[in-house]
Backbone as CSV, one residue per row, in Angstrom:
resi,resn,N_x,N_y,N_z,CA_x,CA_y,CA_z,C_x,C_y,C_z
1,UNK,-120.419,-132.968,-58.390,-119.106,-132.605,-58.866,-118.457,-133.848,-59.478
2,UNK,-118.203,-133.723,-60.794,-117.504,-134.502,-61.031,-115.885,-134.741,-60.841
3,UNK,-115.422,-135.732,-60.781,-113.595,-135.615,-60.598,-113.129,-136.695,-61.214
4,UNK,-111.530,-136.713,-61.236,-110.747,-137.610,-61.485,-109.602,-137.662,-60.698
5,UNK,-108.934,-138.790,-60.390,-107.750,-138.735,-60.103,-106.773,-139.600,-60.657
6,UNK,-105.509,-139.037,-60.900,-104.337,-139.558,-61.649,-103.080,-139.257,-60.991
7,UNK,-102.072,-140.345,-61.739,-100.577,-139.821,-61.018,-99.728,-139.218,-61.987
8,UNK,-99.045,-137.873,-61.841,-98.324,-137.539,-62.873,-97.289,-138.284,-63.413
9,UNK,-96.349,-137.914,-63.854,-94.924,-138.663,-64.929,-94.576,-138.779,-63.284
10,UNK,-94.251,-138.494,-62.268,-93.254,-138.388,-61.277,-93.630,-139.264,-59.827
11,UNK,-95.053,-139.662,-60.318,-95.720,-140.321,-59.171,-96.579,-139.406,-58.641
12,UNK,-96.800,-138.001,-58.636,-97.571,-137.136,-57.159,-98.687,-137.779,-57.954
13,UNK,-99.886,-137.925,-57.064,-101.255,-137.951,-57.046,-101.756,-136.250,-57.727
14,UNK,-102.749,-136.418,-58.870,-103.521,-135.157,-58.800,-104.895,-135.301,-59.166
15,UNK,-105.464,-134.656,-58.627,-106.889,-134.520,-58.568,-107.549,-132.941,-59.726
16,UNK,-108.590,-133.728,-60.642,-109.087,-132.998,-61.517,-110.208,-133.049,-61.650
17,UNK,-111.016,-132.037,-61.230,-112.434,-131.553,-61.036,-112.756,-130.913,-61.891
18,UNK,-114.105,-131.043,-62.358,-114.864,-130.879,-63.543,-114.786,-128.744,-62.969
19,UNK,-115.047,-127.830,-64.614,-114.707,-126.614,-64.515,-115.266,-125.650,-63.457
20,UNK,-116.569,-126.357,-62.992,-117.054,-125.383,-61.692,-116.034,-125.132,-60.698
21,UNK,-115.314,-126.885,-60.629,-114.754,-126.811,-59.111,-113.689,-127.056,-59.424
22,UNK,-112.954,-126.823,-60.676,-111.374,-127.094,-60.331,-110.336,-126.323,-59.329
23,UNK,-111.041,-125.750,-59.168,-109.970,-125.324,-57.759,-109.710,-126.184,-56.385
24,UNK,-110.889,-127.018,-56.316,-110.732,-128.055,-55.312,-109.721,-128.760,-55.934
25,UNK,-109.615,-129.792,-57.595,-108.554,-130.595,-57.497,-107.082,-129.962,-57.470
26,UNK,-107.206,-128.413,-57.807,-106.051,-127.544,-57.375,-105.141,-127.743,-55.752
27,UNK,-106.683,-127.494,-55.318,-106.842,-127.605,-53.998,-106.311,-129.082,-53.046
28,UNK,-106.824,-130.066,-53.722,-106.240,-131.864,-53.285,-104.911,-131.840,-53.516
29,UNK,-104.710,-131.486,-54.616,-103.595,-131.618,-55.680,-101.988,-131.085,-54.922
30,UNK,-102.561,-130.086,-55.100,-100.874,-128.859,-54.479,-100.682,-128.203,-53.032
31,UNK,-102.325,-127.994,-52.207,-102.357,-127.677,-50.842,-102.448,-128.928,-49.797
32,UNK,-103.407,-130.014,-50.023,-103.904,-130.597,-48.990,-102.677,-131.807,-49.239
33,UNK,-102.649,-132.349,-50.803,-101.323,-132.541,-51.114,-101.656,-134.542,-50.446
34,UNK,-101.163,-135.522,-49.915,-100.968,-136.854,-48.819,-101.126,-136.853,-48.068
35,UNK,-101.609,-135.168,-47.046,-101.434,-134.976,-45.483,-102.551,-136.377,-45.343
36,UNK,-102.412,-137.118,-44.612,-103.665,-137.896,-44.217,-104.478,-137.708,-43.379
37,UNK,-103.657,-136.985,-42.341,-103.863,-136.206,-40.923,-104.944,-135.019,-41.123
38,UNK,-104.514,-134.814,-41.992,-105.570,-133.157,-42.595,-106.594,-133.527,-43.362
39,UNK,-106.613,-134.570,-44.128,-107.959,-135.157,-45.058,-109.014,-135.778,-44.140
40,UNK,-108.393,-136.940,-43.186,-109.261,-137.536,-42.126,-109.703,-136.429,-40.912
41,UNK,-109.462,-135.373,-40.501,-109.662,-134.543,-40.057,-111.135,-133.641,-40.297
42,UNK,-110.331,-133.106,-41.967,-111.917,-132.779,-42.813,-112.778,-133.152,-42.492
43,UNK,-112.809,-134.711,-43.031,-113.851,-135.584,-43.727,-114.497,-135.097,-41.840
44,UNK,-113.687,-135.873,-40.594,-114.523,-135.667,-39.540,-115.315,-134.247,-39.144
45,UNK,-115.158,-133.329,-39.832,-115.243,-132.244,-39.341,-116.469,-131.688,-40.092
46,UNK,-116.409,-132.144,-41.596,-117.728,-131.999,-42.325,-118.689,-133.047,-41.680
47,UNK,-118.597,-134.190,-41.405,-119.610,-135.337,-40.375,-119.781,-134.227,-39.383
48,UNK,-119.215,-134.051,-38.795,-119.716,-133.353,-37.499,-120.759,-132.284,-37.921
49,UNK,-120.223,-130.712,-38.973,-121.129,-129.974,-39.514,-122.337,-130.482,-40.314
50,UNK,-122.264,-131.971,-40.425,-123.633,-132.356,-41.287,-124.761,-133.026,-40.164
51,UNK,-123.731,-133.148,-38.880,-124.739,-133.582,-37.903,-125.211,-132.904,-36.916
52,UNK,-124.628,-131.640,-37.455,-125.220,-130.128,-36.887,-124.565,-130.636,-35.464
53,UNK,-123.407,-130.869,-34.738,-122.356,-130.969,-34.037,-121.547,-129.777,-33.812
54,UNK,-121.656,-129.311,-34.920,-120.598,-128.056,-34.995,-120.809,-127.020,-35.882
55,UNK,-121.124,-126.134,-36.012,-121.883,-125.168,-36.711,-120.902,-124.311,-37.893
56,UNK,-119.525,-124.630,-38.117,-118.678,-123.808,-39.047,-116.908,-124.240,-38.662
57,UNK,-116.822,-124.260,-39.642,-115.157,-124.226,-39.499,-114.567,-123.538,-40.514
58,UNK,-113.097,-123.320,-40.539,-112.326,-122.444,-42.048,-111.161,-123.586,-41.616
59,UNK,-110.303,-124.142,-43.081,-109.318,-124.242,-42.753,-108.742,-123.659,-43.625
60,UNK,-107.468,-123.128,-43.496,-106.352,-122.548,-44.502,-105.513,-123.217,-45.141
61,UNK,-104.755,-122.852,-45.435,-103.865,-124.019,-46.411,-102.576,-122.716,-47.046
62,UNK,-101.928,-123.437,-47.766,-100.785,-122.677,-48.467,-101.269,-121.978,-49.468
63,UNK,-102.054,-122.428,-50.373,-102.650,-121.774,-51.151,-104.554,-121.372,-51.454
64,UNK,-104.937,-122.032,-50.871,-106.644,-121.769,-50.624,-107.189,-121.798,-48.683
65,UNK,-107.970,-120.797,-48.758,-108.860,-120.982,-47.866,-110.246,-121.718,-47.819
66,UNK,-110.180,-122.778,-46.780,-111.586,-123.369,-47.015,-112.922,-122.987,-46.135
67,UNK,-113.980,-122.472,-46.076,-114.893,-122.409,-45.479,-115.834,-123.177,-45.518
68,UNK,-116.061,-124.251,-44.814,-117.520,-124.998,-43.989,-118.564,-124.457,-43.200
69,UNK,-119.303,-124.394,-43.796,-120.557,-123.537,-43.273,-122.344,-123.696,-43.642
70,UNK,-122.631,-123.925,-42.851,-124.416,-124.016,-43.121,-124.689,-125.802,-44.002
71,UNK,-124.717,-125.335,-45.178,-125.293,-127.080,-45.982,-123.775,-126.649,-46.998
72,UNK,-122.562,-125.891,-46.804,-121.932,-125.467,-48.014,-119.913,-125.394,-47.723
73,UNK,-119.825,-125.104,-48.748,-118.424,-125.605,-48.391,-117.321,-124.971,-49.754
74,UNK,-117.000,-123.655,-49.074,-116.150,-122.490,-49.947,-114.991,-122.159,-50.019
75,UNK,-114.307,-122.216,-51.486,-112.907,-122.019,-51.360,-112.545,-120.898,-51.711
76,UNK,-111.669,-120.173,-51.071,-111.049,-119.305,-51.388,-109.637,-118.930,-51.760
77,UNK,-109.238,-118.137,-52.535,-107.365,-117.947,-53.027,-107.119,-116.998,-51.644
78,UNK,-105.795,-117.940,-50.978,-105.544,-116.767,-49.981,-104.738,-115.443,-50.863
79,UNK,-105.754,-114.623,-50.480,-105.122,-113.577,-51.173,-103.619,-112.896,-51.020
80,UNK,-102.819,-113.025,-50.088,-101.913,-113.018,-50.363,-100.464,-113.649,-51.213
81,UNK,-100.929,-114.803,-51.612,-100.603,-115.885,-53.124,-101.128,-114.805,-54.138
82,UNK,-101.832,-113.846,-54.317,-102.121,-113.768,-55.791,-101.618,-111.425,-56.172
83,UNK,-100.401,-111.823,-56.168,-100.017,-110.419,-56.275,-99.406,-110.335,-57.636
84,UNK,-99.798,-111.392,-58.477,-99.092,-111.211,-59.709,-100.524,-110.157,-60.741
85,UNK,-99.751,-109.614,-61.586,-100.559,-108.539,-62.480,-101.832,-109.364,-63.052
86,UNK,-101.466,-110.472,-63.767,-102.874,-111.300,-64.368,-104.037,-111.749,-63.352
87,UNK,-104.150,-111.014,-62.265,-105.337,-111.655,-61.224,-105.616,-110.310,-61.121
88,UNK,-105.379,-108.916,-61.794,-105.655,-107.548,-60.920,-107.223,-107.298,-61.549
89,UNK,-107.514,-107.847,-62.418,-108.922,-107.532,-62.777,-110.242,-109.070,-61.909
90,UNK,-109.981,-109.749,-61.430,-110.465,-110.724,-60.997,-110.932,-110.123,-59.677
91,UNK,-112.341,-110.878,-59.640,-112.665,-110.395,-58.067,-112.227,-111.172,-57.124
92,UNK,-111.075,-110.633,-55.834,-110.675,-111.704,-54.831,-111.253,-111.762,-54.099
93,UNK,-112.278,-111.083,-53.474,-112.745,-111.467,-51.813,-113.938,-112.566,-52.556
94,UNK,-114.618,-112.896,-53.809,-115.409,-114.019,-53.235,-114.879,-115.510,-53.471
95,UNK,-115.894,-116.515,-53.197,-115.222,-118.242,-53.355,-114.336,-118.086,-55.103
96,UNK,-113.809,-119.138,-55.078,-113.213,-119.628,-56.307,-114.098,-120.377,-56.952
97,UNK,-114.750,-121.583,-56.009,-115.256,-122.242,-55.970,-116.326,-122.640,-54.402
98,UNK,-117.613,-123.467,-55.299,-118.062,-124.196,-53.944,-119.003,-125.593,-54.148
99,UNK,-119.036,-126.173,-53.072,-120.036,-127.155,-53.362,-120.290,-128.028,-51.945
100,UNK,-121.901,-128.799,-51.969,-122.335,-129.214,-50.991,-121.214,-130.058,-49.738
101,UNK,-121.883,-130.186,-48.255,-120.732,-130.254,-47.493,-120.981,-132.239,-48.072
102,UNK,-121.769,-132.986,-48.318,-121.455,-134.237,-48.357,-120.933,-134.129,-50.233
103,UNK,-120.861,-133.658,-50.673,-120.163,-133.657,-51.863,-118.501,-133.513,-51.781
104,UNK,-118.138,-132.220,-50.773,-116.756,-132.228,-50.474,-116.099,-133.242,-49.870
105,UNK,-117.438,-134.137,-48.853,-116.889,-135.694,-47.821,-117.008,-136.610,-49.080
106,UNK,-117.370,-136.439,-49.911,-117.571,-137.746,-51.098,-115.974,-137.846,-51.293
107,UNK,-115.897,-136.587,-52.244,-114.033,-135.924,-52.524,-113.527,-136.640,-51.607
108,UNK,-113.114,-136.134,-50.596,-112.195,-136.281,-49.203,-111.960,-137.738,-49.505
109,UNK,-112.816,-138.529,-49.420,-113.382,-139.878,-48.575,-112.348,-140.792,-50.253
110,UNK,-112.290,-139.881,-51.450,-112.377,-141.206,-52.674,-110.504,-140.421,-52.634
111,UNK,-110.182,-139.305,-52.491,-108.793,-138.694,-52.391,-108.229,-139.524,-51.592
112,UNK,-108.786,-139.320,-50.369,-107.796,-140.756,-49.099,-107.719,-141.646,-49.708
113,UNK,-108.536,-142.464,-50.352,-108.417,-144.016,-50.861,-107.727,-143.932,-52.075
114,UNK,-107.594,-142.801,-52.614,-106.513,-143.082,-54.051,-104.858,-142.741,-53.298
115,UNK,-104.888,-141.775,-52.976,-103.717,-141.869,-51.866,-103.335,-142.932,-51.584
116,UNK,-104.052,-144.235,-50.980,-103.547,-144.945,-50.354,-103.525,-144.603,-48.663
């Protein structure tokens, strides 16, 4: 996965992921947002699922659901965010996006450090 990160005109941090996965820098960007608490959390939580420690997690968020699972790592629109008319032909129950669980700890790991 490729990414970038930048600060807008206003200072926020945003994160921009190449077109497979832009929903993750959606995802850094507007849900997970500076929490540091919630990024270092992740990152431990994908270590743990990569050391077969822990076999699955979901976390939610304001606007995406995340699923950790097996070698993989899936986002989803909580579907209740998306009741506007331009999403009625889109399929909601599957990912938005996905990608490997040390690919999402790569993310995590370079987001904390641009954060600060």
């Amino acid at each position: 996965m490729d990414f970038e990160f930048v600060t807008d005109v206003t200072g926020q941090p945003l994160a921009k992921c190449d077109i497979e996965s832009e929903a993750f820098g959606d995802w850094l960007s507007h849900d997970i947002g500076t929490d540091r608490a919630a990024i270092t959390s992740l990152i431990d939580t994908l270590q743990q699922v990569l050391n077969r420690q822990r076999a699955d997690y979901q976390y939610t968020g304001k606007i995406y659901h995340l699923i950790i699972a097996d070698d993989e790592v899936e986002i989803f629109h909580n579907n209740n965010e998306l009741a506007h008319s331009e999403f009625e032909d889109e399929d909601l129950d599957g990912p938005v996006a996905g990608c490997g669980l040390v690919e999402c700890k790569h993310l995590l790991e370079n987001w904390l450090a641009f954060i600060g």
